[in-house]
Short mmCIF file of C-alpha atoms in Angstrom, two decimals:
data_model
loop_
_atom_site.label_atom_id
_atom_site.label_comp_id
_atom_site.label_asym_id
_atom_site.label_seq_id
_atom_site.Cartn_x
_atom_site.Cartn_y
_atom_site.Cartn_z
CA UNK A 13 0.55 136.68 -139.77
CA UNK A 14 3.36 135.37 -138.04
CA UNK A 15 5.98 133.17 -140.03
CA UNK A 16 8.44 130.75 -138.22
CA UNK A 17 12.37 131.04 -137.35
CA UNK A 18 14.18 128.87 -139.62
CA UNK A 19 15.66 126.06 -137.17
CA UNK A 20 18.96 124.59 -138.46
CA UNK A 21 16.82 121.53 -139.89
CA UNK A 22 14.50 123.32 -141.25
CA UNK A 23 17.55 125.36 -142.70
CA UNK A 24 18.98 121.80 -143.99
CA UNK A 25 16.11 120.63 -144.89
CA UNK A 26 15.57 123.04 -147.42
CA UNK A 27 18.92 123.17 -148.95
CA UNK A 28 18.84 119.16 -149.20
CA UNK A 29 15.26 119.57 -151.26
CA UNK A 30 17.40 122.15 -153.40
CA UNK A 31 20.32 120.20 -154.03
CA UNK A 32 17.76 117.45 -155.20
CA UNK A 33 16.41 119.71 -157.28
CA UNK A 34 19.21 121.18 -159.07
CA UNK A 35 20.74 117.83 -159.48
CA UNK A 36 17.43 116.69 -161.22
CA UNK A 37 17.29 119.46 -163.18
CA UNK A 38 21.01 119.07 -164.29
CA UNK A 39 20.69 115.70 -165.18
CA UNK A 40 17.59 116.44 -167.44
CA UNK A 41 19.34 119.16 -169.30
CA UNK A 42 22.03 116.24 -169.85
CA UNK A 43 19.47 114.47 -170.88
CA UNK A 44 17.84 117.00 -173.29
CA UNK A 45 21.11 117.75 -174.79
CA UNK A 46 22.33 114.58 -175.37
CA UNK A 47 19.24 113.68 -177.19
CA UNK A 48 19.32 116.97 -179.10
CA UNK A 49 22.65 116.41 -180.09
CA UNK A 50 21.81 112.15 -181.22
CA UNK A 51 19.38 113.96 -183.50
CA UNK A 52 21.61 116.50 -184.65
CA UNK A 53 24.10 113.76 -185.28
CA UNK A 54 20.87 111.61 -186.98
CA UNK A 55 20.48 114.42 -189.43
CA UNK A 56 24.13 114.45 -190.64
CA UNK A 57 24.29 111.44 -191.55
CA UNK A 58 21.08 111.08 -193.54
CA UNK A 59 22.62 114.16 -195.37
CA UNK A 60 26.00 112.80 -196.02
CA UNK A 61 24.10 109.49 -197.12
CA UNK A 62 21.61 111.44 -199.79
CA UNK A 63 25.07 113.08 -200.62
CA UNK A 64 26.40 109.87 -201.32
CA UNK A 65 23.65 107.70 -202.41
CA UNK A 66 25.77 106.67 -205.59
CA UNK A 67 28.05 104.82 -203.63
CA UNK A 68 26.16 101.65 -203.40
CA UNK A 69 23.00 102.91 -205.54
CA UNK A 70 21.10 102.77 -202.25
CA UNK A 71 20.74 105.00 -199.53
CA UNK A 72 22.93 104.09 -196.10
CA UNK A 73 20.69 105.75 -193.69
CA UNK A 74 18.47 103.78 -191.62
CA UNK A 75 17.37 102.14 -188.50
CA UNK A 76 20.17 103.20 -185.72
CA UNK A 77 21.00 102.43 -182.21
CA UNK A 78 22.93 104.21 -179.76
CA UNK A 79 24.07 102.26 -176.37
CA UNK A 80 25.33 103.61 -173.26
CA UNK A 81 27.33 100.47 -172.29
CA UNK A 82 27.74 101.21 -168.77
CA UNK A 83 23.98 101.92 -168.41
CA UNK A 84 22.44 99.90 -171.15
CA UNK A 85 20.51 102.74 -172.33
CA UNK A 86 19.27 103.08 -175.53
CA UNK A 87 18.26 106.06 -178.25
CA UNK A 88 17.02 105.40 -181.61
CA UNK A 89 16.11 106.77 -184.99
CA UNK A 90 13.09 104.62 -185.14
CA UNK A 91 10.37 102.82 -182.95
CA UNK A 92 11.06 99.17 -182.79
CA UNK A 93 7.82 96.42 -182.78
CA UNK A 94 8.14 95.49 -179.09
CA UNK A 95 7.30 98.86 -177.31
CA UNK A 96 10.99 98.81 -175.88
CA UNK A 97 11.97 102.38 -177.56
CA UNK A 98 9.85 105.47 -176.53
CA UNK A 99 9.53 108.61 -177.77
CA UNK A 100 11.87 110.65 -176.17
CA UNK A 101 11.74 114.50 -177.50
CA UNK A 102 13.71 114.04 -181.20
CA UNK A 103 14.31 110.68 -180.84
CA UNK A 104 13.01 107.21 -178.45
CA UNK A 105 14.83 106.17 -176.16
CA UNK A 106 14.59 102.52 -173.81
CA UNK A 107 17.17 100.19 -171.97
CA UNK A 108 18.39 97.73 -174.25
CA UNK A 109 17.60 93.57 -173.22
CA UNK A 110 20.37 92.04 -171.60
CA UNK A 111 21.06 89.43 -173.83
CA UNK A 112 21.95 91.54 -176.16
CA UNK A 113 25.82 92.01 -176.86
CA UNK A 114 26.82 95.67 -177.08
CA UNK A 115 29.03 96.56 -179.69
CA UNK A 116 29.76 98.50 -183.13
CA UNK A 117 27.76 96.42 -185.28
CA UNK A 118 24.37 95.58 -186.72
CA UNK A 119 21.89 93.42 -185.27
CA UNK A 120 18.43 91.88 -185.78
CA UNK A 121 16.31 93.04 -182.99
CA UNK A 122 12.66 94.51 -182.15
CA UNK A 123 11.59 93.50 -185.50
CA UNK A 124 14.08 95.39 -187.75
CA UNK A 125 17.68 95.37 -188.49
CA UNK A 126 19.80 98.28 -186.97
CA UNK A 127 23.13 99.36 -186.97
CA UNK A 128 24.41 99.83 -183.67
CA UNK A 129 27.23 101.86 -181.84
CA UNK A 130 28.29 102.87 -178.91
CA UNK A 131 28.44 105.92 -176.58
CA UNK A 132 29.93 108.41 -176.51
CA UNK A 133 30.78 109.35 -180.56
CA UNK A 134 33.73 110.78 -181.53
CA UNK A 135 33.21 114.48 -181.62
CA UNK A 136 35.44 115.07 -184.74
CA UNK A 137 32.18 115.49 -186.90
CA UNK A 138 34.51 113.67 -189.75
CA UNK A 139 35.52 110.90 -187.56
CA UNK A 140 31.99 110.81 -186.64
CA UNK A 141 30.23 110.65 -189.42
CA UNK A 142 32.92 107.70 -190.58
CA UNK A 143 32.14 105.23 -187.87
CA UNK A 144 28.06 105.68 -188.47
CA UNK A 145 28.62 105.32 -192.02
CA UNK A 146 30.89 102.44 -191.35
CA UNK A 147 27.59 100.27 -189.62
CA UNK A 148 25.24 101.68 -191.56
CA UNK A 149 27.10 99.99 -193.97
CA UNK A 150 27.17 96.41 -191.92
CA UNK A 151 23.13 96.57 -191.24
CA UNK A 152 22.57 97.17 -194.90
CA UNK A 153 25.80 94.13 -195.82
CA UNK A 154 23.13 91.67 -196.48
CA UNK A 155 20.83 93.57 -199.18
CA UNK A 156 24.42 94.51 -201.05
CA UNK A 157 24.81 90.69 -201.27
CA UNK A 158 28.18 90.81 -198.60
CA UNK A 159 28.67 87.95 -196.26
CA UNK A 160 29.45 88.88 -192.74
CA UNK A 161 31.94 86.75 -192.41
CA UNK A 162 35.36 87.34 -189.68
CA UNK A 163 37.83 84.28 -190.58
CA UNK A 164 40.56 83.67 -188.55
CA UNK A 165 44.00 85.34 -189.77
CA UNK A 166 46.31 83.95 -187.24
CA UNK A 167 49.15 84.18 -189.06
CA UNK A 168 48.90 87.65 -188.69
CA UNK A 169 50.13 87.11 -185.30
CA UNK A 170 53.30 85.30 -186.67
CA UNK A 171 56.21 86.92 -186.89
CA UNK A 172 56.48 87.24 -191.08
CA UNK A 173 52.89 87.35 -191.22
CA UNK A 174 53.13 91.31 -189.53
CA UNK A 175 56.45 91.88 -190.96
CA UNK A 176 55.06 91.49 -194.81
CA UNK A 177 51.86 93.52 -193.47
CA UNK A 178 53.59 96.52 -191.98
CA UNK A 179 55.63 96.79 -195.11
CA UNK A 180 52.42 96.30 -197.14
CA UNK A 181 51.33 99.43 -194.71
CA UNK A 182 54.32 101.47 -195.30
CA UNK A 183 54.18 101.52 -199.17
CA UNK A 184 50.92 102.41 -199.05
CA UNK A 185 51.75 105.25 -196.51
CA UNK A 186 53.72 106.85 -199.20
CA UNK A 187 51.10 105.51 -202.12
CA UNK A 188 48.62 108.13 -200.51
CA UNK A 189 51.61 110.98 -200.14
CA UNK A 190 52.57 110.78 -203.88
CA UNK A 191 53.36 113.66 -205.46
CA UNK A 192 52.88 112.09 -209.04
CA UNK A 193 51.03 109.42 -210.53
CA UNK A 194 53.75 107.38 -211.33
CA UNK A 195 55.15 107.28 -207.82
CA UNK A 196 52.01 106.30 -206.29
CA UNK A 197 52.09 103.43 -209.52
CA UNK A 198 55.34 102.61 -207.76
CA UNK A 199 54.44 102.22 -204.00
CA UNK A 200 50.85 100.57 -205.07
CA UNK A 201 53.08 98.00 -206.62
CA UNK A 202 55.41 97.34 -204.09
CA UNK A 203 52.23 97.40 -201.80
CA UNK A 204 50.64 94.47 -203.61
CA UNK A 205 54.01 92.72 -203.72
CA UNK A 206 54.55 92.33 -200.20
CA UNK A 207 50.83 91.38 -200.27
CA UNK A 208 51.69 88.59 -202.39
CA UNK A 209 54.70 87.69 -201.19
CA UNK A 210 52.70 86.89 -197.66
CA UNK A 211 49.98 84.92 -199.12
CA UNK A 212 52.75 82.42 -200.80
CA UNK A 213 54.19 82.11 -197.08
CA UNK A 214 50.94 80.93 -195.69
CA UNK A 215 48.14 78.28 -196.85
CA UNK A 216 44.74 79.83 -197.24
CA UNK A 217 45.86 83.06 -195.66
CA UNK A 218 44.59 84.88 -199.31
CA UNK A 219 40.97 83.61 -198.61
CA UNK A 220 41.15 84.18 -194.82
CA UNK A 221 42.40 87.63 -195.06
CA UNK A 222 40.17 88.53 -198.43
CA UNK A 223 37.06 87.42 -196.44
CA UNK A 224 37.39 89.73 -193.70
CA UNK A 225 38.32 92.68 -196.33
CA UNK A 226 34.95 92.28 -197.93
CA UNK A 227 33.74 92.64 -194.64
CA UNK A 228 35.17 95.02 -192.28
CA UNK A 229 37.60 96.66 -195.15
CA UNK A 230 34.68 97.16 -197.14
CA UNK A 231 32.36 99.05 -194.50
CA UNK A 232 35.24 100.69 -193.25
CA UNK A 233 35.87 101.96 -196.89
CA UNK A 234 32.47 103.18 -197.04
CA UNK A 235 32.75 104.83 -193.85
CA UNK A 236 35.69 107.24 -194.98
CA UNK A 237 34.06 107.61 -198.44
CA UNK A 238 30.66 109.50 -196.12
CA UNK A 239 33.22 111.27 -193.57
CA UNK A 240 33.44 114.86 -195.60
CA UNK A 241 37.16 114.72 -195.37
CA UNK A 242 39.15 116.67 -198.08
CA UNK A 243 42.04 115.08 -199.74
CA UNK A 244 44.32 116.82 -196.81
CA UNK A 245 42.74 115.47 -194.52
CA UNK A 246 41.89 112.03 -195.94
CA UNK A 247 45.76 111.47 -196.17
CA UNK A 248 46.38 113.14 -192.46
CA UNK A 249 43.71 110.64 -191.76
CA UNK A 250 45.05 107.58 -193.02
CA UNK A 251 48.60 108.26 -191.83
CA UNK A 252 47.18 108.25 -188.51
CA UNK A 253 45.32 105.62 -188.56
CA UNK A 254 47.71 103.22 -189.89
CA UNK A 255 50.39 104.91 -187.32
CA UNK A 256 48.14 103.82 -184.15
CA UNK A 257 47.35 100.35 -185.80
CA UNK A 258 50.70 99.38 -185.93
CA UNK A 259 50.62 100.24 -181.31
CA UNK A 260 47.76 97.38 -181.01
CA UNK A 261 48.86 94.29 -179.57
CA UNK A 262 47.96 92.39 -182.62
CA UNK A 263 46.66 92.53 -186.14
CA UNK A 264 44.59 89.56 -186.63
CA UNK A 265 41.12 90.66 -186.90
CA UNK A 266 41.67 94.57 -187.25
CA UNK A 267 44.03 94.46 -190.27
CA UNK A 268 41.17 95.31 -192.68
CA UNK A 269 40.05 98.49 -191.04
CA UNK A 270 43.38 99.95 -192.55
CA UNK A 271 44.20 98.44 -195.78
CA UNK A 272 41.34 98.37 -198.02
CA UNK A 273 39.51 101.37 -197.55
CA UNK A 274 43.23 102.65 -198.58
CA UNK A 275 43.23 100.69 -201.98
CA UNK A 276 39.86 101.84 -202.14
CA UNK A 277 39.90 105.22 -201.70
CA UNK A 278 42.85 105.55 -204.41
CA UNK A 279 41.15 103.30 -207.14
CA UNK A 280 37.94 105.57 -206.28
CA UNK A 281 39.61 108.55 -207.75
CA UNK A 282 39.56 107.04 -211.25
CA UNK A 283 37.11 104.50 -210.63
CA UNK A 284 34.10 105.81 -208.93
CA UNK A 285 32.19 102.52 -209.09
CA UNK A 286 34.63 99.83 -208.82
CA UNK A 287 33.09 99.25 -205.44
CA UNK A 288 29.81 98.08 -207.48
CA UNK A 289 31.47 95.51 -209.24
CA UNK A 290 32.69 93.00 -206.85
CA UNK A 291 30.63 90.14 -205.41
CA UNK A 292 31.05 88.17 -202.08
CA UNK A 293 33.13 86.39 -204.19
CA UNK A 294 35.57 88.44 -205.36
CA UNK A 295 38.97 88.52 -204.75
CA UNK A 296 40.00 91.93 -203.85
CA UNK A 297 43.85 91.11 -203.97
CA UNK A 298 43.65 90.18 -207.81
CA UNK A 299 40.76 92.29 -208.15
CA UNK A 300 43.65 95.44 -206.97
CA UNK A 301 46.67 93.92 -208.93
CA UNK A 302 44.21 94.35 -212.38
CA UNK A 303 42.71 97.75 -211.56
CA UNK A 304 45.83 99.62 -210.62
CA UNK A 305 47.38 97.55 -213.22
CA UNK A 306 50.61 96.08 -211.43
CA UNK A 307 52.84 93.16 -212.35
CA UNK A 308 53.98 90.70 -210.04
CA UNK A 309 56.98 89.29 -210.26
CA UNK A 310 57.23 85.30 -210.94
CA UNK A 311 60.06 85.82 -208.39
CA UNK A 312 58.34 87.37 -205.47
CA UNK A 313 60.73 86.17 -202.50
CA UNK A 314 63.72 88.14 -205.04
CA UNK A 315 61.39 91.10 -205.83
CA UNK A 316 60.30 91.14 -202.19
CA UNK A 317 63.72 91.49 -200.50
CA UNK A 318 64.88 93.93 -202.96
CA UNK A 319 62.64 96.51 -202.12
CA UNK A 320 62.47 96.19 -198.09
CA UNK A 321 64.79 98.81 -197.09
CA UNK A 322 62.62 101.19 -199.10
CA UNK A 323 60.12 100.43 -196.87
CA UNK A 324 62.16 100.29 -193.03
CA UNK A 325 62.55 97.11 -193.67
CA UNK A 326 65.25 96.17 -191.25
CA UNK A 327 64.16 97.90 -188.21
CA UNK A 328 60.80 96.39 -188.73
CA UNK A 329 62.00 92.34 -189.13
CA UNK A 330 63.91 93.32 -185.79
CA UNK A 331 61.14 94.98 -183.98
CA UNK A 332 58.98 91.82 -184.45
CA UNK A 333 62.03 88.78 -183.65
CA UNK A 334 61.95 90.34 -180.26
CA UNK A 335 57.79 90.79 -180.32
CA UNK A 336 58.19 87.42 -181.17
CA UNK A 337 60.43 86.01 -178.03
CA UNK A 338 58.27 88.36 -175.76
CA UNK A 339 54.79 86.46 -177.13
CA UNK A 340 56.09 82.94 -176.81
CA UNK A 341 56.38 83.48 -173.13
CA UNK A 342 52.60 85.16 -173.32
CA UNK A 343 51.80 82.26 -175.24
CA UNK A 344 52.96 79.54 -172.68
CA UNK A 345 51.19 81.25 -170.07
CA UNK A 346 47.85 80.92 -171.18
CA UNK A 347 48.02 77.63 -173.06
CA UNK A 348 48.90 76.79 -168.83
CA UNK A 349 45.76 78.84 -168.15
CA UNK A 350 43.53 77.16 -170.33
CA UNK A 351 44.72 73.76 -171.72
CA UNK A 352 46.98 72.04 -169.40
CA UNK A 353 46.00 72.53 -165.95
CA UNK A 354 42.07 72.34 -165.31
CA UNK A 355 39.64 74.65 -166.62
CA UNK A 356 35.96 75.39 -167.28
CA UNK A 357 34.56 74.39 -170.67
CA UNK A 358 31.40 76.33 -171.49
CA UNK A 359 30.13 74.58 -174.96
CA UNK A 360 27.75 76.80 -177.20
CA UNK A 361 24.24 76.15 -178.10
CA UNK A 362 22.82 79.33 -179.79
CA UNK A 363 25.92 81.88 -179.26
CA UNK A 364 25.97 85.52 -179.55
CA UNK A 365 28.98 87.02 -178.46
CA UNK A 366 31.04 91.00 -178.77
CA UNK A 367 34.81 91.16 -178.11
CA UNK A 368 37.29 93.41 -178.38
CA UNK A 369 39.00 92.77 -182.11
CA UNK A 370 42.68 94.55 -181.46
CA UNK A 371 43.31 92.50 -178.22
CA UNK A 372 43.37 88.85 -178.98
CA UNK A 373 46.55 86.10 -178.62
CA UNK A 374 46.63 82.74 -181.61
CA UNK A 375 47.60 79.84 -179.60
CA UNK A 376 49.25 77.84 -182.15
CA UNK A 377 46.29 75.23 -183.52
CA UNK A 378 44.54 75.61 -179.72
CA UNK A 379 42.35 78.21 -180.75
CA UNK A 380 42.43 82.47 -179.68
CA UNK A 381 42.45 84.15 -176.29
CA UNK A 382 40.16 87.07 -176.20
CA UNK A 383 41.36 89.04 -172.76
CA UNK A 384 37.38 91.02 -173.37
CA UNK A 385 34.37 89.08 -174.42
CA UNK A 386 30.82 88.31 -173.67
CA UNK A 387 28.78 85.98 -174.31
CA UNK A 388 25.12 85.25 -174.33
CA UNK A 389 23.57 81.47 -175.06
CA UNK A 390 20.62 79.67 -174.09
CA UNK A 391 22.66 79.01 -170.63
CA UNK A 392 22.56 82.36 -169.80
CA UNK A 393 25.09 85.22 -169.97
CA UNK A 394 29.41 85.01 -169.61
CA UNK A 395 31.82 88.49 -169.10
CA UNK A 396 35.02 88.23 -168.44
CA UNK A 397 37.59 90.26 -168.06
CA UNK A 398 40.73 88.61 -167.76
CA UNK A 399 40.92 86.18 -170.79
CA UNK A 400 39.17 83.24 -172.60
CA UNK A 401 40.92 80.91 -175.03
CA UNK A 402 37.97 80.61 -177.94
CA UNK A 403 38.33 77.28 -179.81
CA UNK A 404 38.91 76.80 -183.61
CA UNK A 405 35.80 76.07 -185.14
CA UNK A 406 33.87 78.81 -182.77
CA UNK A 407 32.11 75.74 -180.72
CA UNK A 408 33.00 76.33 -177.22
CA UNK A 409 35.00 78.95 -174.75
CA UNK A 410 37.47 78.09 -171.93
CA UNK A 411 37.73 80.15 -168.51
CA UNK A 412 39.72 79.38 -165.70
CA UNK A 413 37.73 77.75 -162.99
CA UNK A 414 34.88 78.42 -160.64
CA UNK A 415 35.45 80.29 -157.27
CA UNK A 416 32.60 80.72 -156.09
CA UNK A 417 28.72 80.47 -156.39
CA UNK A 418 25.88 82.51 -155.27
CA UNK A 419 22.65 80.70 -156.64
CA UNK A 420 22.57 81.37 -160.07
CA UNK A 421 25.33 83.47 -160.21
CA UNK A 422 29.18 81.78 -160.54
CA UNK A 423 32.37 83.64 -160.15
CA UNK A 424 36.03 82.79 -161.23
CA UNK A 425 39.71 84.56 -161.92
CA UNK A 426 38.14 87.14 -163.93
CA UNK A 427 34.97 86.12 -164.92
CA UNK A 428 31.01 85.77 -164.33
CA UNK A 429 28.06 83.35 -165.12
CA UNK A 430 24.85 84.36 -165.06
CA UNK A 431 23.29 81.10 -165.17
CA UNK A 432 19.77 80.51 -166.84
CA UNK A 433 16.84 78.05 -164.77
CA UNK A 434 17.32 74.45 -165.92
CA UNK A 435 21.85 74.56 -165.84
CA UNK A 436 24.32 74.02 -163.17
CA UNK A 437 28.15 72.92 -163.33
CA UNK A 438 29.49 69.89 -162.91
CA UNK A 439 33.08 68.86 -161.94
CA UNK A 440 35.15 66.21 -163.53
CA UNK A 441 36.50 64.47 -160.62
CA UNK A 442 39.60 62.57 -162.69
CA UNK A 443 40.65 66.04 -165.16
CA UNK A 444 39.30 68.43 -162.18
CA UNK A 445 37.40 70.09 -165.40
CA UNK A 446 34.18 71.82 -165.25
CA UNK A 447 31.54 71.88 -167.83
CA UNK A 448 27.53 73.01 -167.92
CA UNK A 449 25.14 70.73 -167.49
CA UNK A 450 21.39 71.03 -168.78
CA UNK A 451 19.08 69.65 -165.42
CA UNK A 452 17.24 66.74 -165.72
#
């Protein structure tokens, strides 16, 4: 039998059925090992939770999402009631709906209540572990009897709000380094007076700031209790992480991710079930004062500025009066953007919406700017990318306005609409405003 001369196509031919091979091949052994590994992954935390199933009397492991936010891809733990997750070797696996926000968090979804988080995980198995354990903790919040709540801390953006927090930060910086007992008595105190000392500068800013402790403090403080860290590395940890909060552009609704779980950790080493005896209702700043047994001064503002220095006082008060010139210009700008000159109103009827938390700009009473958000409604779906000034009371988002509009899809300075059948825009021909409109 006579075979053929390869021809240079038939050469190329076979060497482009190859390459498509290989390349197939290579992305299923991705595939295969990154599912291996979510299992792997899977399995240490249900240990570390069985390990730890004293911390809240119930176990943390359950349903879990993973999300490939570029891709929407999803791999769970579980099945969920819809048919959306598949088996998928360990695991199941599915693309997640688009109205869904992705985010760290816990959601209601496919008939069961899952923590989710997003790819890729940290590969520090300790830093690992610590984020999982952090939203397990958030998808079981609600049987523990903890509101999710995420109040507004504003004042957190001001300049004596972050000076009084950073000092707050710095005492307990050398709380967790204490060589003795009574040192760390020492720094805890000083800790909880600048505390103090902030909450008499600013009306409500104890409840505001207490409510998103019990939330994200809380979880967060669970999350470290489930990492495995030693007490080395839990204070190498916490040094850290307090070093590369104080580099975000603001404080307001990440704040809690670094002081509680601090307080917590401490108290934990002669109280291993404090954390069982608060409510949604306690108050964690008195609650901390009592269990670490601290005095407050009557004299606060006196007590306050005496102990400063100890702290880098000085070089932090002028490090935020020039943050402080720098943001008022920020400030202007955007309340240009998105209150004075026109603008696009989008009003909410049945909001879901993920943001990035250590990002955002206060604008006085106006509301926040969120530079990242989405948002999904009944209207349809909102990204943007460039900024979005979030009113007060959580009731409505303003963009800059439309450029341009490709049937149901509507364009501006950093931002899209995905518009749902039955709404369009309409302009206000006096303010030159835009706002959606429900069809007749």
């Amino acid at each position: 039998m006579k075979f053929p001369i390869p021809t240079a196509a038939m050469k190329l031919a076979f060497l482009t059925t190859l390459f498509f091979v290989f390349t197939y091949s290579v992305k299923a052994q991705k595939q295969a090992t990154l599912t291996d590994s979510l299992a792997v992954f899977l399995d240490e935390l249900q240990l570390a939770s069985k390990q730890h199933i004293g911390l809240w009397n119930k176990e943390l492991y359950g349903p879990m999402i993973f999300v490939n936010p570029k891709t929407r891809k999803i791999f769970a733990n579980e099945a969920d009631t819809a048919g959306v997750l598949l088996p998928d070797g360990n695991i199941y696996s599915g693309t997640l709906p688009a109205k869904i926000n992705i985010a760290n968090t816990a959601i209601n979804w496919g008939g069961k209540r899952w923590a989710m988080v997003m790819l890729p995980l940290p590969q520090n198995q300790q830093n690992r572990l610590n984020l999982l354990a952090h939203e397990s903790f958030h998808r079981l919040q609600p049987e523990l009897g903890f509101a999710l709540g995420n109040a507004e801390n504003n004042h957190l953006d001001q300049k004596d709000g972050r000076v009084y927090l950073r000092l707050e930060l710095e005492a307990l910086k050398k709380a967790i380094q204490s060589a003795s007992a009574k040192e760390q008595q020492q720094h805890l105190a000083h800790a909880l007076l600048f505390r103090t000392y902030r909450h008499s500068l600013y009306a409500n800013s104890r409840t505001t700031e207490n409510e998103l402790e019990l939330n994200e403090g809380i979880a967060e403080f669970t999350g470290v209790m489930l990492s495995g860290r030693n007490k080395t590395g839990m204070t190498a940890f916490f040094l850290k992480e307090i070093a590369d909060f104080f580099k975000n552009p603001t404080f307001v609704r990440s704040f809690a991710y670094y002081s509680t779980p601090v307080y917590g950790y401490l108290l934990y080493q002669s109280d291993k079930n404090w954390n069982k005896k608060i409510t949604a209702k306690t108050d964690l700043t008195g609650y901390f004062v009592k269990a670490f047994n601290i005095r407050i001064p009557i004299d606060v503002k006196t007590a306050t500025e005496t102990v400063a220095d100890l702290y880098n006082g000085k070089a932090i008060l002028q490090e935020e009066t020039e943050r402080e010139e720098r943001n008022k210009r920020i400030v202007a700008e955007y309340k240009l953007k998105f209150i004075e000159q026109p603008h696009f109103e989008v009003k909410f009827v049945k909001m879901n919406v993920s943001f990035d938390p250590r990002n955002i700009v206060p604008i006085e009473d106006k509301g926040t700017v969120y530079p990242n958000i989405r948002v999904t409604d009944v209207w349809g779906i909102l990204t943007v990318e460039k900024g979005a000034l979030m009113s007060p009371n959580w009731d409505k988002l303003s963009i800059a306005n439309p450029i341009q509009t490709e049937g149901q899809k509507i364009t501006g300075d950093g931002w899209i609409l995905e518009l749902a059948d039955g709404y369009a825009l309409e302009k206000n021909s006096v303010s030159g405003n835009y706002k959606l409109i429900k069809k007749q």
